[in-house]
Tab-separated table of C-alpha atoms and ligand atoms in Angstrom:
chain	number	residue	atom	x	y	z
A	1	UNK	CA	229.841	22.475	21.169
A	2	UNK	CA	226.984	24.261	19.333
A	3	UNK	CA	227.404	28.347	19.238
A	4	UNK	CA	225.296	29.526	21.730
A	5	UNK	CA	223.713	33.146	22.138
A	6	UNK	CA	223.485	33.379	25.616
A	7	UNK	CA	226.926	33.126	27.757
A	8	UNK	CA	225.974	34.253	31.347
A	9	UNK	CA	225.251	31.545	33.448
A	10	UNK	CA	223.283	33.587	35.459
A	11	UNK	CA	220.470	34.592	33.178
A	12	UNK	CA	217.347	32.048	32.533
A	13	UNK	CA	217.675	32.542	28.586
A	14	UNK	CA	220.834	30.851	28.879
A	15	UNK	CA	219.776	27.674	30.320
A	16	UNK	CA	216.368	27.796	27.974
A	17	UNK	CA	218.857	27.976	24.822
A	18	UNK	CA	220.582	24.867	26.233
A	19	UNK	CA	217.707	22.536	27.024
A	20	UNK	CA	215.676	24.015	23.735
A	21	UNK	CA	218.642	22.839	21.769
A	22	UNK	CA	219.226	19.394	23.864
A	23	UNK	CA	222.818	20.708	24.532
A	24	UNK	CA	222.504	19.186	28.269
A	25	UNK	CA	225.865	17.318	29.296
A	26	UNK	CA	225.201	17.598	33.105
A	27	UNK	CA	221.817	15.570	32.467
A	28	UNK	CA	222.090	12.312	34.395
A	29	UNK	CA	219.013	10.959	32.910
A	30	UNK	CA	217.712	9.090	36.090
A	31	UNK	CA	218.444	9.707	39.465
A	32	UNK	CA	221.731	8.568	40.866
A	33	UNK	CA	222.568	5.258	42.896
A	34	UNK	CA	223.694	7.355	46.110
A	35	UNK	CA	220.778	9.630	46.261
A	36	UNK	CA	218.351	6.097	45.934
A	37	UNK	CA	220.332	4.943	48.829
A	38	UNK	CA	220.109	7.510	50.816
A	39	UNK	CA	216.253	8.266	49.924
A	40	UNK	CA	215.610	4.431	50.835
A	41	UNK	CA	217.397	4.702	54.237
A	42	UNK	CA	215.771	7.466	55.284
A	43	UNK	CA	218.224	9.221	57.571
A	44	UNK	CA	216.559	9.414	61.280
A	45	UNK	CA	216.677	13.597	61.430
A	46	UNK	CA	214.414	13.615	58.481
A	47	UNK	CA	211.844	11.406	60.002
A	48	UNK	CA	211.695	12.040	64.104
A	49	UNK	CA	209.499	15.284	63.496
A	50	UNK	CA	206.337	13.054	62.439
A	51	UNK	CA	205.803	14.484	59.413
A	52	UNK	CA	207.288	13.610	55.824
A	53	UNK	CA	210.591	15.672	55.550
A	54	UNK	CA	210.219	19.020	53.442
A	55	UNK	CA	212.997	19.074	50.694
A	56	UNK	CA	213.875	21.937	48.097
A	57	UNK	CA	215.758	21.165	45.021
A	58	UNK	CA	217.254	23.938	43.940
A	59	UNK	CA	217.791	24.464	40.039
A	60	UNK	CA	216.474	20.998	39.540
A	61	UNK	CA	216.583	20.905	35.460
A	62	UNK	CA	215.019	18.026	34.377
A	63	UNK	CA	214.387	16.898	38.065
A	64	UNK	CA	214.491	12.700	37.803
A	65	UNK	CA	214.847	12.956	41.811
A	66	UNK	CA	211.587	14.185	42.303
A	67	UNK	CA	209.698	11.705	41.905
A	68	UNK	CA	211.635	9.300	43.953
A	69	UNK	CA	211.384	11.461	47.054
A	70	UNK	CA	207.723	12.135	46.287
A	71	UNK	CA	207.142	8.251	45.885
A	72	UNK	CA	208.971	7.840	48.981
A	73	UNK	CA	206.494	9.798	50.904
A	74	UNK	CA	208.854	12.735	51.166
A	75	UNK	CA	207.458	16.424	51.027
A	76	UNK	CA	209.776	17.626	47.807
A	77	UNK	CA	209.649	20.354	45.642
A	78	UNK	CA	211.895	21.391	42.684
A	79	UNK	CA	213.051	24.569	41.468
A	80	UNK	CA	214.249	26.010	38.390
A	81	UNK	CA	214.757	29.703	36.822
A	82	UNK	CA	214.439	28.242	33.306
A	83	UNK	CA	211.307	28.097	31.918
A	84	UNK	CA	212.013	25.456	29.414
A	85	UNK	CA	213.838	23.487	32.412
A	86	UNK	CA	210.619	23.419	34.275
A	87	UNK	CA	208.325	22.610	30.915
A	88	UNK	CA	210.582	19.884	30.566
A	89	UNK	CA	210.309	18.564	33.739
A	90	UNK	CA	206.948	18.881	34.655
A	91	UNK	CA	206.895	16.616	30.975
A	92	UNK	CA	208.636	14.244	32.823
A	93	UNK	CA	207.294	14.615	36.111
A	94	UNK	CA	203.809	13.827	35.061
A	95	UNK	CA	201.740	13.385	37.769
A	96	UNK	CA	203.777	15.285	40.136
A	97	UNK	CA	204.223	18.267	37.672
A	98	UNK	CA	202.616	20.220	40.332
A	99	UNK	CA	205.647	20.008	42.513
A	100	UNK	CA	207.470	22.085	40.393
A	101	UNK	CA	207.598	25.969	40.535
A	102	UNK	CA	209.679	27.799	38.452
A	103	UNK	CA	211.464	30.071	40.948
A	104	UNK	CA	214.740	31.835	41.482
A	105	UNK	CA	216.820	30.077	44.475
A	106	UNK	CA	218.071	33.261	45.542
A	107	UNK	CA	214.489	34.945	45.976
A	108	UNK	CA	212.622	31.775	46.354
A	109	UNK	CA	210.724	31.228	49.554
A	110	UNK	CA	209.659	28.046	50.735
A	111	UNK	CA	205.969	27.885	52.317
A	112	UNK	CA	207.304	25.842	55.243
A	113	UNK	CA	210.232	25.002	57.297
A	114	UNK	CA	212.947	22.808	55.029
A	115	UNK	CA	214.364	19.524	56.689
A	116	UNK	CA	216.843	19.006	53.300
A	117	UNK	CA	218.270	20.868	50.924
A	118	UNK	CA	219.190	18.452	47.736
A	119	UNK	CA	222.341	19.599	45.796
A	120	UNK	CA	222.763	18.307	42.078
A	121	UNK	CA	224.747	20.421	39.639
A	122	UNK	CA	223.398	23.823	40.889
A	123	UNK	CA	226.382	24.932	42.366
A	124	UNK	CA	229.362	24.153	39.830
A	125	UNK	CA	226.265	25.855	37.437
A	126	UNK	CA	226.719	29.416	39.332
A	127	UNK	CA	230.120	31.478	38.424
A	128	UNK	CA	232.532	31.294	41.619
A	129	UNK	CA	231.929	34.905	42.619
A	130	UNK	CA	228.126	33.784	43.349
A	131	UNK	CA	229.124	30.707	45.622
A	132	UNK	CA	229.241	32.336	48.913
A	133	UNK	CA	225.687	33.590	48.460
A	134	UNK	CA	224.563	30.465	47.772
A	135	UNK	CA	226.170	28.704	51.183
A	136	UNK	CA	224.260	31.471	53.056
A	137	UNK	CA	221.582	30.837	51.105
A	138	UNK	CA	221.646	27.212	51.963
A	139	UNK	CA	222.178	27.741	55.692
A	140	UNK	CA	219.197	30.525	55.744
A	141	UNK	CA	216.734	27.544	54.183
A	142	UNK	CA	218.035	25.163	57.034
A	143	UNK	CA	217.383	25.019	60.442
A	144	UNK	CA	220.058	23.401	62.877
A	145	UNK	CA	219.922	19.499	61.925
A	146	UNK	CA	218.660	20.191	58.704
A	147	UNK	CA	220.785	18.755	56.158
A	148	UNK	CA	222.297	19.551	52.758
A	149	UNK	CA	222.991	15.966	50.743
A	150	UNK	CA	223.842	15.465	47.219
A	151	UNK	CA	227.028	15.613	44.561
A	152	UNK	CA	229.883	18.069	44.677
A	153	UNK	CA	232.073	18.600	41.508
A	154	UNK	CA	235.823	19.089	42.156
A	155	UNK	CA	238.319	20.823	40.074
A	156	UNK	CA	239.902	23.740	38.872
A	157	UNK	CA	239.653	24.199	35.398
A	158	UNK	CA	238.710	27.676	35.119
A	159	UNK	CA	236.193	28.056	32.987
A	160	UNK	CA	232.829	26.854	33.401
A	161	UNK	CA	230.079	26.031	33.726
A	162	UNK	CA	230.490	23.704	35.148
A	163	UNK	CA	232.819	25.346	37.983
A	164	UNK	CA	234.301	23.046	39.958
A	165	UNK	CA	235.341	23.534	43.324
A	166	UNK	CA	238.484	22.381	45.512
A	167	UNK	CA	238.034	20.420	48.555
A	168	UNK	CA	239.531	23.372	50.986
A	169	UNK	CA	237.074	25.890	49.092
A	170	UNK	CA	234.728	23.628	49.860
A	171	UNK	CA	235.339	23.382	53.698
A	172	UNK	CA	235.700	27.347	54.260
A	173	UNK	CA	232.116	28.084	52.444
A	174	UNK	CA	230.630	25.754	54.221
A	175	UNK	CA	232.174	25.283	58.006
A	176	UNK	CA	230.764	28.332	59.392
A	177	UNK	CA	227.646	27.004	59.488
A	178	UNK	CA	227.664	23.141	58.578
A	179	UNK	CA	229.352	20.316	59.332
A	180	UNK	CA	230.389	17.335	56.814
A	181	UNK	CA	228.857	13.835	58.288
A	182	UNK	CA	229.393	11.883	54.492
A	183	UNK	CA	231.292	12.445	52.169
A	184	UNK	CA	231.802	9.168	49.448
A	185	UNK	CA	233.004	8.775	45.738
A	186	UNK	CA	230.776	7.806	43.293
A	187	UNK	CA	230.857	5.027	41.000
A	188	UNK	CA	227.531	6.132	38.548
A	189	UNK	CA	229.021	9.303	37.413
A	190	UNK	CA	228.200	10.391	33.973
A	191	UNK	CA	231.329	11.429	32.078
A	192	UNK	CA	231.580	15.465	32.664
A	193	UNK	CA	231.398	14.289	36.022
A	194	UNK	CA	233.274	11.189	36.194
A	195	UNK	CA	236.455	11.071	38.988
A	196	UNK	CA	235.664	14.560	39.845
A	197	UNK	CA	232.021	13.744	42.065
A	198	UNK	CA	231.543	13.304	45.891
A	199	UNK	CA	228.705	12.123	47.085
A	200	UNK	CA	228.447	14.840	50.695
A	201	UNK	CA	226.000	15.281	53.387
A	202	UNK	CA	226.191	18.200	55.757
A	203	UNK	CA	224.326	19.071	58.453
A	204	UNK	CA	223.243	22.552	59.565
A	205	UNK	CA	224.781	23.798	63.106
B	1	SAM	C1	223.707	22.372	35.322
B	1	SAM	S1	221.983	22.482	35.439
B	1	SAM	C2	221.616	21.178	36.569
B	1	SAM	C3	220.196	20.727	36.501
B	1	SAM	C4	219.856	19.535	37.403
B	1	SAM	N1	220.120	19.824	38.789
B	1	SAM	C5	220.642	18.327	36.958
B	1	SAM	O1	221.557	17.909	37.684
B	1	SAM	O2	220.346	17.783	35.890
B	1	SAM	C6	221.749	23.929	36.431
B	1	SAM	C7	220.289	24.294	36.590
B	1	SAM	O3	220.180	25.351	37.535
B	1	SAM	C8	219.211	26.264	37.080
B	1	SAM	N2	219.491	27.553	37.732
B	1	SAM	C9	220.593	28.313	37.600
B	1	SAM	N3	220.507	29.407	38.370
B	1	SAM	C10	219.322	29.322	39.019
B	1	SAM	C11	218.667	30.142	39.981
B	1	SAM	N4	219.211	31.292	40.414
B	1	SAM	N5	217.476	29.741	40.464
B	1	SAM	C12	216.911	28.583	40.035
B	1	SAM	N6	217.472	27.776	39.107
B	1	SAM	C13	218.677	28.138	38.615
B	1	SAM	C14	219.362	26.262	35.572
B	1	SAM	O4	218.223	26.750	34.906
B	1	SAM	C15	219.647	24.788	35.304
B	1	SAM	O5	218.462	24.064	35.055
């Protein structure tokens, strides 16, 4: 691993130094086969309001999803603190760069009610001490039937990032205010991933 300056997860610079210096392991590249899937079925709670379903996604690094929810008519935008994150992916984004606001999660506030809440590597990126701010966080941005969808890492190797999680951790951040209605392995991990991924959907109380 390259010698890094920055070492506190929390702070932008140390997420610029990693993308500047293409030191980006959690990168998928493209978006994942369970997220296309669930994009292309369209779960009904996203679409009964009449209106395309507003989704956030939250420290969205190079943000390959985007576009797939934006192409599927979907109301997305993507956040990152990083301002070489976002540069790189309104690069990729191209003509949906202007879906993407650099923005911290904790402070951010959407401009209208959110319907989804997509979850990629932004949690195991935040030190455990963090992670019950972001499940309030989460359930403040919801509204009942809103969901929260996307890949949970799982382990316990403590140091990170990223920091995984345990399955009954898991459960008691999120069960006072969501319940899990998916939860699936996946088969398209990349390897710091690989074995250690759900695929999870919860649903706002
Ligand atoms: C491990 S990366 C994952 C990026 C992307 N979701 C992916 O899967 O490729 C974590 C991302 O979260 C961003 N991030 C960390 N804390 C943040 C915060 N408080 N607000 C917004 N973005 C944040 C980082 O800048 C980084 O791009």
């Amino acid at each position: 691993m390259p010698d890094f300056a920055s070492r506190d997860p929390l702070m932008p610079a140390f997420w610029d130094e990693r993308f500047e210096r293409q030191f980006t392991p959690w990168d998928r590249g493209s978006a994942p086969a369970a997220l296309r899937a669930f994009v292309a079925q369209s779960p009904e709670s996203l679409t009964t309001a009449g209106r395309p379903p507003a989704v956030l996604l939250p420290g969205c690094g190079s943000a390959y999803e985007l576009a797939l929810m934006l192409d599927a008519g979907w109301d997305a935008t993507a956040i990152d603190f990083s301002p070489v994150a976002v540069a790189r992916a309104k690069a990729l984004a191209g003509r949906h760069a202007g879906h993407i606001v650099q923005a911290d999660f904790f402070t951010y506030t959407p401009h209208k009610p959110l319907d989804l809440v997509y979850e990629q590597a932004f949690l195991c990126a935040m030190p455990r001490a963090r992670w019950p701010e972001v499940a309030e966080r989460w359930a403040r941005l919801l509204a009942p039937g809103g969901l929260l969808a996307g890949y949970f890492f799982f382990d316990d190797v403590p140091k990170g990032p990223p920091f995984g999680i345990e399955r009954a951790q898991l459960d008691a951040l999120l069960a006072p205010h969501f319940d899990c209605i998916a939860d699936d392995p996946v088969a398209d991990s990349i390897p710091v991933f690989a074995g250690k991924e759900h695929w999870m959907v919860w649903r706002r109380r």
